[in-house]
Coordinates of C-alpha atoms and ligand atoms in Angstrom, one line a residue:
X5 CA -0.4 -13.9 -61.2
X6 CA -3.1 -11.4 -60.4
X7 CA -4.4 -13.7 -57.7
X8 CA -0.9 -14.0 -56.1
X9 CA -0.5 -10.2 -56.3
X10 CA -3.9 -9.7 -54.6
X11 CA -3.0 -12.2 -51.8
X12 CA 0.3 -10.4 -51.2
X13 CA -1.3 -7.1 -51.2
X14 CA -3.9 -8.3 -48.7
X15 CA -1.2 -9.7 -46.5
X16 CA 0.8 -6.5 -46.7
X17 CA -2.2 -4.4 -45.8
X18 CA -3.1 -6.7 -42.9
X19 CA 0.5 -6.6 -41.5
X20 CA 0.4 -2.8 -41.9
X21 CA -3.0 -2.7 -40.1
X22 CA -1.7 -4.9 -37.4
X23 CA 1.4 -2.7 -36.9
X24 CA -0.8 0.4 -36.9
X25 CA -3.0 -1.2 -34.2
X26 CA 0.2 -2.2 -32.3
X27 CA 1.1 1.5 -32.2
X28 CA 4.2 1.1 -34.4
X29 CA 3.4 4.2 -36.4
X30 CA 2.7 6.6 -33.6
X31 CA 4.8 9.7 -34.1
X32 CA 5.3 12.6 -31.7
X33 CA 3.1 15.5 -32.8
X34 CA 4.1 19.1 -32.2
X35 CA 3.3 20.2 -28.6
X36 CA 3.5 16.6 -27.3
X37 CA 6.0 15.3 -24.7
X38 CA 9.0 13.3 -26.0
X39 CA 7.9 9.9 -27.2
X40 CA 9.8 6.7 -26.5
X41 CA 8.0 3.7 -28.0
X42 CA 10.6 1.1 -27.2
X43 CA 11.8 -1.5 -29.6
X44 CA 9.1 -4.1 -29.2
X45 CA 5.8 -3.5 -31.0
X46 CA 2.9 -3.1 -28.6
X47 CA 5.0 -4.2 -25.6
X48 CA 7.2 -1.2 -25.9
X49 CA 9.2 -0.9 -22.7
X50 CA 7.1 -3.1 -20.5
X51 CA 9.7 -5.7 -19.8
X52 CA 12.3 -3.1 -18.5
X53 CA 9.5 -1.2 -16.7
X54 CA 8.5 -4.4 -14.8
X55 CA 12.0 -5.5 -14.1
X56 CA 12.8 -2.3 -12.1
X57 CA 10.3 0.5 -12.5
X58 CA 12.4 3.0 -10.5
X59 CA 15.6 2.4 -12.5
X60 CA 13.7 2.5 -15.8
X61 CA 12.1 5.9 -15.0
X62 CA 15.4 7.3 -13.8
X63 CA 16.8 6.3 -17.2
X64 CA 14.0 7.9 -19.1
X65 CA 14.2 11.1 -17.0
X66 CA 17.9 11.4 -17.7
X67 CA 17.2 10.9 -21.4
X68 CA 14.0 13.0 -21.8
X69 CA 13.6 15.3 -18.8
X70 CA 10.6 15.9 -16.6
X71 CA 7.9 14.7 -18.9
X72 CA 7.9 11.9 -21.5
X73 CA 5.5 9.3 -23.0
X74 CA 6.4 5.7 -23.1
X75 CA 4.7 2.7 -24.6
X76 CA 3.9 -0.1 -22.0
X77 CA 1.9 -3.1 -23.1
X78 CA -0.3 -1.4 -25.7
X79 CA -0.9 1.8 -23.8
X80 CA 1.0 5.1 -24.0
X81 CA 1.8 6.4 -20.5
X82 CA 3.0 10.0 -20.0
X83 CA 5.1 10.2 -16.8
X84 CA 5.6 13.5 -15.0
X85 CA 8.8 13.5 -13.0
X86 CA 8.7 17.1 -11.7
X87 CA 7.0 17.3 -8.3
X88 CA 6.3 21.0 -8.7
X89 CA 4.0 20.0 -11.6
X90 CA 2.1 17.2 -9.9
X91 CA -0.8 19.5 -9.2
X92 CA -1.8 19.6 -12.8
X93 CA -2.5 15.8 -12.7
X94 CA -3.8 15.5 -9.1
X95 CA -6.2 18.4 -9.5
X96 CA -7.3 17.9 -13.2
X97 CA -11.0 17.5 -13.6
X98 CA -12.4 14.0 -13.4
X99 CA -14.0 14.5 -16.8
X100 CA -10.5 14.6 -18.3
X101 CA -8.4 12.4 -16.1
X102 CA -10.1 9.4 -14.6
X103 CA -9.1 7.0 -11.9
X104 CA -12.1 4.7 -12.0
X105 CA -11.7 3.2 -15.4
X106 CA -8.2 2.0 -14.7
X107 CA -9.0 0.8 -11.2
X108 CA -12.1 -1.1 -12.4
X109 CA -10.2 -3.1 -14.9
X110 CA -7.5 -4.0 -12.4
X111 CA -9.9 -5.2 -9.7
X112 CA -11.8 -7.3 -12.3
X113 CA -8.5 -9.1 -13.2
X114 CA -7.1 -9.3 -9.7
X115 CA -10.1 -9.9 -7.5
X116 CA -12.7 -11.1 -9.9
X117 CA -14.9 -8.2 -8.7
X118 CA -17.2 -6.5 -11.1
X119 CA -18.2 -3.1 -9.7
X120 CA -21.6 -1.6 -9.7
X121 CA -22.8 1.9 -10.5
X122 CA -21.5 4.4 -7.8
X123 CA -19.1 1.9 -6.4
X124 CA -16.2 4.3 -5.9
X125 CA -18.5 6.9 -4.4
X126 CA -19.7 4.4 -1.7
X127 CA -16.1 3.4 -1.0
X128 CA -15.2 7.0 -0.4
X129 CA -18.3 7.8 1.6
X130 CA -18.0 4.9 4.1
X131 CA -14.2 5.3 4.3
X132 CA -14.6 8.9 5.3
X133 CA -17.2 8.0 7.8
X134 CA -15.4 5.1 9.5
X135 CA -11.7 5.6 9.0
X136 CA -11.6 9.3 9.9
X137 CA -13.0 11.6 12.6
X138 CA -15.2 9.9 15.2
X139 CA -15.2 6.7 13.3
X140 CA -11.4 6.5 13.8
X141 CA -11.8 6.6 17.6
X142 CA -13.8 3.4 17.4
X143 CA -11.4 1.7 14.9
X144 CA -8.4 2.6 17.0
X145 CA -10.0 1.1 20.0
X146 CA -10.8 -2.1 18.1
X147 CA -7.2 -2.3 16.8
X148 CA -5.9 -1.9 20.3
X149 CA -7.9 -4.7 21.8
X150 CA -7.0 -7.1 19.0
X151 CA -3.3 -6.2 19.2
X152 CA -3.5 -6.9 22.9
X153 CA -5.1 -10.3 22.2
X154 CA -2.4 -11.2 19.7
X155 CA 0.7 -9.8 21.4
X156 CA -0.1 -9.8 25.1
X157 CA -2.5 -12.7 25.6
X158 CA -0.1 -14.5 27.8
X159 CA 0.7 -11.6 30.1
X160 CA -0.2 -12.4 33.6
X161 CA -1.5 -15.9 32.8
X162 CA 1.6 -17.4 34.4
X163 CA 2.0 -19.9 31.5
X164 CA 3.7 -17.5 29.0
X165 CA 7.0 -18.1 27.5
X166 CA 9.3 -15.9 29.6
X167 CA 12.3 -16.9 27.5
X168 CA 13.4 -15.4 24.2
X169 CA 11.4 -16.4 21.1
X170 CA 12.9 -16.1 17.6
X171 CA 11.3 -15.1 14.4
X172 CA 11.9 -13.2 11.2
X173 CA 11.3 -9.5 11.8
X174 CA 9.3 -9.2 8.5
X175 CA 7.2 -12.2 9.2
X176 CA 6.5 -11.2 12.8
X177 CA 5.6 -7.6 12.1
X178 CA 3.5 -8.4 9.0
X179 CA 1.7 -11.2 10.8
X180 CA 0.8 -9.2 13.9
X181 CA -0.3 -6.1 12.1
X182 CA -2.2 -8.0 9.4
X183 CA -4.1 -10.1 11.9
X184 CA -5.0 -7.3 14.3
X185 CA -6.1 -5.1 11.4
X186 CA -8.2 -7.9 9.9
X187 CA -9.9 -8.6 13.2
X188 CA -10.5 -4.9 13.9
X189 CA -12.2 -4.5 10.5
X190 CA -13.8 -7.9 9.9
X191 CA -14.9 -8.7 13.5
X192 CA -14.3 -11.4 16.1
X193 CA -15.5 -14.8 16.9
X194 CA -18.6 -14.6 19.1
X195 CA -18.2 -15.6 22.7
X196 CA -21.5 -17.4 22.7
X197 CA -20.5 -19.6 19.8
X198 CA -17.1 -20.3 21.3
X199 CA -18.3 -20.9 24.8
X200 CA -16.4 -18.1 26.6
X201 CA -14.5 -14.9 25.8
X202 CA -11.2 -16.6 26.4
X203 CA -12.1 -19.3 23.8
X204 CA -13.3 -16.7 21.4
X205 CA -10.0 -14.9 21.7
X206 CA -8.1 -18.1 21.1
X207 CA -10.3 -18.8 18.0
X208 CA -9.5 -15.3 16.7
X209 CA -5.8 -16.0 17.1
X210 CA -6.0 -19.3 15.2
X211 CA -8.3 -18.2 12.4
X212 CA -6.4 -15.0 11.7
X213 CA -3.1 -16.9 11.5
X214 CA -4.6 -19.2 9.0
X215 CA -5.8 -16.3 6.9
X216 CA -2.4 -14.6 7.0
X217 CA -0.8 -17.8 5.9
X218 CA -3.0 -18.0 2.7
X219 CA -2.8 -14.2 2.2
X220 CA 1.0 -14.3 2.0
X221 CA 0.8 -16.8 -0.8
X222 CA -1.5 -14.5 -2.8
X223 CA 0.7 -11.5 -1.8
X224 CA 3.7 -13.1 -3.5
X225 CA 1.8 -13.8 -6.7
X226 CA 0.3 -10.3 -6.8
X227 CA 2.7 -8.3 -8.9
X228 CA 2.6 -10.9 -11.8
X229 CA -1.1 -11.2 -11.4
X230 CA -1.7 -7.5 -11.7
X231 CA 0.5 -7.4 -14.8
X232 CA -1.4 -10.4 -16.2
X233 CA 1.7 -12.5 -16.6
X234 CA 1.3 -15.5 -14.3
X235 CA 2.3 -18.9 -15.7
X236 CA -0.4 -21.6 -15.9
X237 CA 0.3 -23.3 -12.6
X238 CA 0.5 -19.9 -10.8
X239 CA -2.8 -18.9 -12.4
X240 CA -4.4 -22.0 -11.0
X241 CA -2.9 -21.3 -7.6
X242 CA -4.2 -17.7 -7.7
X243 CA -7.7 -19.0 -8.5
X244 CA -7.6 -21.5 -5.7
X245 CA -6.5 -18.8 -3.2
X246 CA -9.2 -16.4 -4.4
X247 CA -11.8 -19.1 -3.7
X248 CA -10.4 -19.6 -0.2
X249 CA -10.7 -15.8 0.6
X250 CA -14.2 -15.5 -0.9
X251 CA -15.2 -18.3 1.4
X252 CA -13.4 -17.2 4.5
X253 CA -14.7 -13.7 4.2
X254 CA -18.1 -14.6 2.9
X255 CA -21.2 -12.6 3.9
X256 CA -22.6 -15.8 5.4
X257 CA -19.6 -16.2 7.7
X258 CA -19.6 -12.5 8.5
X259 CA -23.2 -12.8 9.7
X260 CA -21.9 -15.0 12.5
X261 CA -19.2 -12.6 13.8
X262 CA -19.2 -9.9 16.5
X263 CA -17.8 -6.4 16.3
X264 CA -17.7 -6.1 12.5
X265 CA -16.6 -2.6 11.7
X266 CA -19.0 -0.1 10.2
X267 CA -16.5 0.2 7.3
X268 CA -17.1 -3.4 6.3
X269 CA -20.7 -3.7 7.3
X270 CA -22.0 -0.5 5.5
X271 CA -20.2 -1.4 2.3
X272 CA -21.6 -4.8 2.3
X273 CA -25.1 -3.6 3.0
X274 CA -25.1 -0.9 0.4
X275 CA -24.2 -3.5 -2.2
X276 CA -26.8 -5.9 -1.0
X277 CA -29.4 -3.1 -1.1
X278 CA -28.4 -2.3 -4.7
X279 CA -29.1 -5.8 -5.8
X280 CA -25.5 -7.1 -6.0
X281 CA -25.5 -10.9 -5.8
X282 CA -24.0 -12.4 -2.7
X283 CA -21.1 -14.2 -4.4
X284 CA -20.0 -10.8 -5.8
X285 CA -20.3 -9.2 -2.3
X286 CA -18.0 -11.9 -1.1
X287 CA -15.5 -10.9 -3.7
X288 CA -15.7 -7.3 -2.6
X289 CA -14.8 -8.4 0.9
X290 CA -11.5 -9.8 -0.4
X291 CA -10.9 -6.5 -2.2
X292 CA -11.4 -4.7 1.2
X293 CA -9.0 -7.2 2.9
X294 CA -6.4 -6.5 0.3
X295 CA -6.7 -2.7 0.3
X296 CA -6.6 -2.6 4.1
X297 CA -4.0 -5.3 4.9
X298 CA -1.4 -5.5 2.1
X299 CA 0.6 -2.4 3.0
X300 CA 0.5 -1.8 6.8
X301 CA 2.3 -5.0 7.8
X302 CA 5.3 -4.4 5.5
X303 CA 5.5 -0.8 6.6
X304 CA 5.5 -2.0 10.3
X305 CA 8.6 -4.1 9.5
X306 CA 10.5 -1.2 8.0
X307 CA 9.6 1.1 10.8
X308 CA 10.7 -1.4 13.4
X309 CA 13.9 -2.2 11.5
X310 CA 14.9 1.4 11.0
X311 CA 14.3 2.0 14.7
X312 CA 16.5 -1.0 15.7
X313 CA 19.2 0.1 13.3
X314 CA 19.3 3.7 14.5
X315 CA 19.7 3.9 18.2
X316 CA 19.3 7.7 18.3
X317 CA 15.8 7.3 16.7
X318 CA 14.9 4.5 19.1
X319 CA 16.0 6.6 22.1
X320 CA 13.9 9.6 20.9
X321 CA 10.8 7.4 20.2
X322 CA 11.1 5.5 23.4
X323 CA 11.3 8.7 25.4
X324 CA 8.2 10.0 23.7
X325 CA 6.2 6.8 24.3
X326 CA 7.1 6.8 28.0
X327 CA 6.1 10.5 28.3
X328 CA 2.7 9.9 26.6
X329 CA 2.0 7.0 28.9
X330 CA 3.0 9.0 31.9
X331 CA 0.8 11.9 31.0
X332 CA -2.2 9.5 30.5
X333 CA -1.7 8.2 34.1
X334 CA -1.1 4.7 32.9
X335 CA 1.8 2.4 33.9
X336 CA 3.1 -0.8 32.4
X337 CA 3.6 -3.1 35.4
X338 CA 3.4 -6.7 36.4
X339 CA -0.1 -7.6 37.4
X340 CA -1.4 -4.2 36.3
X341 CA -4.1 -3.6 33.7
X342 CA -2.9 -3.6 30.1
X343 CA -2.2 -0.1 28.7
X344 CA -4.8 1.4 26.5
X345 CA -3.7 3.7 23.7
X346 CA -6.5 6.0 22.6
X347 CA -6.6 8.1 19.5
X348 CA -6.0 11.2 21.6
X349 CA -2.8 9.8 23.0
X350 CA -1.7 9.0 19.5
X351 CA -2.1 12.6 18.5
X352 CA 0.7 13.6 20.9
X353 CA 3.6 11.9 19.2
X354 CA 5.4 14.2 16.7
X355 CA 8.6 12.2 16.9
X356 CA 6.9 8.9 16.1
X357 CA 4.9 10.7 13.4
X358 CA 8.1 11.9 11.7
X359 CA 9.6 8.5 12.0
X360 CA 6.6 6.9 10.3
X361 CA 6.7 9.5 7.6
X362 CA 10.4 9.0 7.0
X363 CA 9.9 5.2 6.9
X364 CA 7.1 5.6 4.3
X365 CA 9.2 8.1 2.2
X366 CA 11.8 5.4 1.9
X367 CA 9.6 2.4 1.4
X368 CA 6.2 3.3 -0.1
X369 CA 6.2 3.5 -3.8
X370 CA 2.9 3.5 -5.6
X371 CA 2.5 4.3 -9.3
X372 CA -0.6 6.7 -9.6
X373 CA -2.3 6.2 -12.9
X374 CA -5.2 8.1 -14.6
X375 CA -6.9 7.4 -17.9
X376 CA -7.1 10.3 -20.3
X377 CA -10.8 10.6 -21.3
X378 CA -10.4 13.5 -23.7
X379 CA -7.5 15.4 -25.3
X380 CA -6.0 17.8 -22.8
X381 CA -3.2 20.2 -22.2
X382 CA -0.9 19.7 -19.2
X383 CA 0.8 22.8 -17.9
X384 CA 4.2 22.2 -16.2
X385 CA 5.5 24.4 -13.4
X386 CA 8.1 25.9 -15.8
X387 CA 5.3 27.2 -17.9
X388 CA 5.6 24.7 -20.8
X389 CA 2.3 23.1 -21.9
X390 CA 2.0 19.6 -23.4
X391 CA -0.8 18.0 -25.4
X392 CA -1.9 14.6 -24.2
X393 CA -4.1 12.4 -26.3
X394 CA -7.4 10.8 -25.4
X395 CA -7.0 7.1 -24.7
X396 CA -3.5 7.5 -23.2
X397 CA -2.6 7.4 -19.6
X398 CA -0.9 9.8 -17.3
X399 CA 1.1 8.5 -14.4
X400 CA 3.2 9.7 -11.4
X401 CA 5.9 7.7 -9.6
X402 CA 6.5 9.9 -6.6
X403 CA 9.2 7.6 -5.2
X404 CA 11.7 8.5 -7.9
X405 CA 10.3 11.9 -8.7
X406 CA 10.2 13.4 -5.2
X407 CA 10.8 11.1 -2.3
X408 CA 14.3 10.4 -3.6
X409 CA 15.0 13.8 -5.0
X410 CA 18.2 15.1 -3.2
X411 CA 17.1 18.7 -3.8
X412 CA 13.8 18.2 -1.8
X413 CA 15.2 15.7 0.7
X414 CA 19.0 16.1 1.1
X415 CA 20.9 12.8 1.4
X416 CA 17.7 11.0 0.3
X417 CA 18.8 7.4 0.8
X418 CA 19.6 7.9 4.5
X419 CA 17.0 7.3 7.2
X420 CA 16.6 10.4 9.4
X421 CA 13.9 10.0 12.0
X422 CA 13.6 13.8 12.5
X423 CA 13.4 14.8 8.8
X424 CA 9.8 15.8 9.2
X425 CA 10.3 17.7 12.5
X426 CA 10.9 21.5 12.9
X427 CA 13.5 22.7 15.3
X428 CA 10.5 23.2 17.8
X429 CA 9.6 19.6 17.5
X430 CA 6.5 20.2 15.4
X431 CA 5.6 18.6 12.1
X432 CA 7.7 20.0 9.2
X433 CA 5.8 20.5 6.0
X434 CA 8.1 23.0 4.2
X435 CA 10.2 21.5 1.5
X436 CA 11.7 23.3 -1.5
X437 CA 12.9 22.7 -5.0
X438 CA 14.4 25.4 -7.2
X439 CA 13.5 27.8 -4.5
X440 CA 9.8 26.9 -4.7
X441 CA 7.7 25.2 -2.0
X442 CA 6.9 21.6 -2.9
X443 CA 3.3 20.8 -2.0
X444 CA 3.6 17.0 -2.7
X445 CA 6.9 16.4 -0.9
X446 CA 6.1 12.7 -0.1
X447 CA 3.2 10.7 -1.4
X448 CA 3.0 7.2 0.2
X449 CA -0.8 7.5 0.2
X450 CA -1.2 8.8 -3.4
X451 CA -3.2 12.0 -3.9
X452 CA -6.4 13.4 -5.3
X453 CA -9.5 11.3 -5.9
X454 CA -7.9 8.0 -5.0
X455 CA -5.8 9.1 -2.0
X456 CA -5.7 6.4 0.6
X457 CA -8.7 6.9 2.9
X458 CA -7.1 4.5 5.4
X459 CA -4.1 6.7 6.0
X460 CA -5.0 7.9 9.5
X461 CA -6.0 4.4 10.6
X462 CA -2.9 2.9 9.1
X463 CA -0.7 5.4 10.8
X464 CA -2.4 4.6 14.1
X465 CA -1.9 0.9 13.6
X466 CA 1.8 1.4 13.1
X467 CA 2.1 3.6 16.1
X468 CA 0.1 1.2 18.4
X469 CA 2.2 -1.7 17.3
X470 CA 5.4 0.2 18.2
X471 CA 3.9 1.4 21.5
X472 CA 3.1 -2.1 22.6
X473 CA 6.4 -3.5 21.5
X474 CA 8.4 -0.8 23.3
X475 CA 6.2 -1.0 26.4
X476 CA 6.0 -4.8 26.9
X477 CA 8.9 -6.4 25.1
X478 CA 12.6 -6.7 25.0
X479 CA 13.7 -7.3 21.5
X480 CA 16.9 -7.3 19.5
X481 CA 18.3 -8.3 16.1
X482 CA 20.1 -11.7 16.2
X483 CA 23.0 -10.0 14.4
X484 CA 23.0 -6.3 15.3
X485 CA 25.5 -5.7 12.5
X486 CA 23.1 -7.1 9.9
X487 CA 22.7 -4.9 6.8
X488 CA 19.3 -3.4 6.0
X489 CA 18.0 -5.6 3.2
X490 CA 17.3 -4.3 -0.3
X491 CA 13.9 -3.5 -1.5
X492 CA 12.4 -6.2 -3.7
X493 CA 12.2 -4.3 -7.0
X494 CA 9.6 -6.5 -8.5
X495 CA 7.0 -4.8 -6.4
X496 CA 7.6 -1.1 -7.4
X497 CA 4.3 0.5 -8.0
X498 CA 2.2 -1.5 -5.6
X499 CA 2.3 0.6 -2.4
X500 CA 4.5 -0.5 0.5
X501 CA 7.6 -2.3 -0.6
X502 CA 8.9 -5.6 0.8
X503 CA 12.5 -6.7 1.5
X504 CA 14.4 -9.2 -0.6
X505 CA 15.0 -11.2 2.6
X506 CA 13.9 -11.5 6.2
X507 CA 16.0 -10.6 9.2
X508 CA 16.2 -12.9 12.2
X509 CA 15.3 -11.3 15.6
X510 CA 14.4 -12.3 19.1
X511 CA 11.9 -11.0 21.5
X512 CA 10.5 -11.7 25.0
X513 CA 7.9 -10.3 27.2
X514 CA 9.4 -8.1 29.9
X515 CA 7.4 -9.9 32.6
Ligands
HEM24 C1 1.0 1.9 5.3 C2 -0.2 1.5 4.9 C3 -0.9 2.0 3.6 C4 -0.4 2.5 2.5 C5 1.1 2.9 2.2 C6 -1.5 2.8 1.6 C7 -1.4 3.3 0.3 C8 -2.4 3.5 -0.6 C9 -2.3 4.2 -1.9 C10 -1.0 4.7 -2.5 C11 -3.5 4.2 -2.4 C12 -3.9 4.9 -3.7 C13 -3.7 4.0 -4.9 C14 -4.0 4.7 -6.2 O1 -4.2 5.9 -6.3 O2 -4.0 4.0 -7.2 C15 -4.4 3.6 -1.5 C16 -5.8 3.4 -1.7 C17 -6.6 2.8 -0.8 N1 -6.3 2.5 0.5 FE1 -4.5 2.5 1.4 N2 -2.6 2.3 2.1 C18 -2.4 1.9 3.4 C19 -3.2 1.3 4.3 C20 -4.6 1.3 4.2 C21 -5.6 0.9 5.2 C22 -5.2 0.4 6.6 C23 -6.8 0.9 4.6 C24 -8.2 0.6 5.2 C25 -8.4 0.4 6.4 C26 -6.6 1.4 3.3 C27 -7.7 1.5 2.3 C28 -7.5 2.0 1.1 C29 -8.6 2.1 0.1 C30 -10.0 1.7 0.3 C31 -8.0 2.6 -1.1 C32 -8.8 2.9 -2.4 C33 -9.1 4.4 -2.5 C34 -9.9 4.8 -3.7 O3 -10.0 4.0 -4.6 O4 -10.4 5.9 -3.7 N3 -5.3 1.6 3.0 N4 -3.7 3.2 -0.4

């Protein structure tokens, strides 16, 4: 009898211990935000969160207000939904709120990349050097010549398809912007190896298309991969694809390319100098490809679609493009040289800038996450302070919290190309909530330590793509009445959103 009792007691204690570890006994302490653990031990709300992050957070906000803690897959996340209080997270000292730890684990799982000491510092240093300031002039030039190769290679050759070509608008935009961005950053085929410049350009077109084809497969697996919920066959497919990228982007292959950007080259070299093995450097290359190419293509699609569905926006952007070209002394004409869009020209486009910003407000939706390294107190804009526990996470989802807030952006679901323009046609940065100025009024690039360092380059890529399309092509939707497709809600949290379906369109060179 004693033995049975001891076994039962041991069982009871281990169940209790298990439940404790699964977080089943966590209670809200005085001074902490409202706690919503969800019904499932350990998992908490993760299924609903994954199914539709925006909807789930709206529900929680309605239930609990501007700050709450929810359990998601073993972690307690405190979400802040008041944009006036974002500063307390974005500016909190790194010793308390840390981006690295969370990012490190994610890249290990998703890219098989194990970072080295100082990894993030190097990423920031070389991104600032090559994706901003003078570095951006070089990158913009490289993007331009690769866009010309992909979009305009048949201009003036006499053999180009003068007739209409049909494609999906999403596929076309993503394909062109991905490939040109990849070639601008990772370099071109060498003319000596290919035999001539013309052959090298052709090789670039073929190779980048192959890469895009594989990338899209990985792209589609990505959300489930990031959440660690791929089925066995999908897991195998993800592993197979990773190996393809590690090989295609390998340091060895890079050594045989021309025009590799300083951004890629410096980051590879610093890792080699610090003793990182070559196979791990190859994995890092894939991470760079992902960070640089996963968002801009989908954003190019939305930008182009919004323009095509809003004639007044298209008219205003077209007029601006023509004016900038005129002022630069260039002309788009049969037999003439291809137009060159420099960074300086791209600085004179407030209408297009506002259109890009509005597109991103509606379609870029990252979740920004920080690990809590020590107990801390978060002060909200209304003066209330909340205790946050070490080991938890703090997160922002600006899409729901500010980009769709009708008080900050009236009529938030409607595309208004001039939403970010003042009445003088300059950039508008004054937005208000409860009578107070909102500093973080749209956050497609994140904020603080992990803010996207590619944002200026990405914006230029989008603008160059639109410039060339407007200048050299006729294009229209196959069905002008077609509805703007819904956002694929499975991708909330991962940056630029994708549509649930593609839209047929046609295009042709003007001459
Ligand atoms: C429309 C296009 C883009 C969007 C919407 C976008 C968005 C973002 C966001 C939201 C983050 C922060 C993630 C976080 O805090 O967890 C980020 C990080 C990053 N982005 Fe972008 N991005 C875009 C294009 C690019 C491009 C073109 C490049 C490079 C050429 C790039 C390079 C990076 C890098 C390296 C990081 C990591 C920064 C860090 O860890 O400190 N991005 N991006």
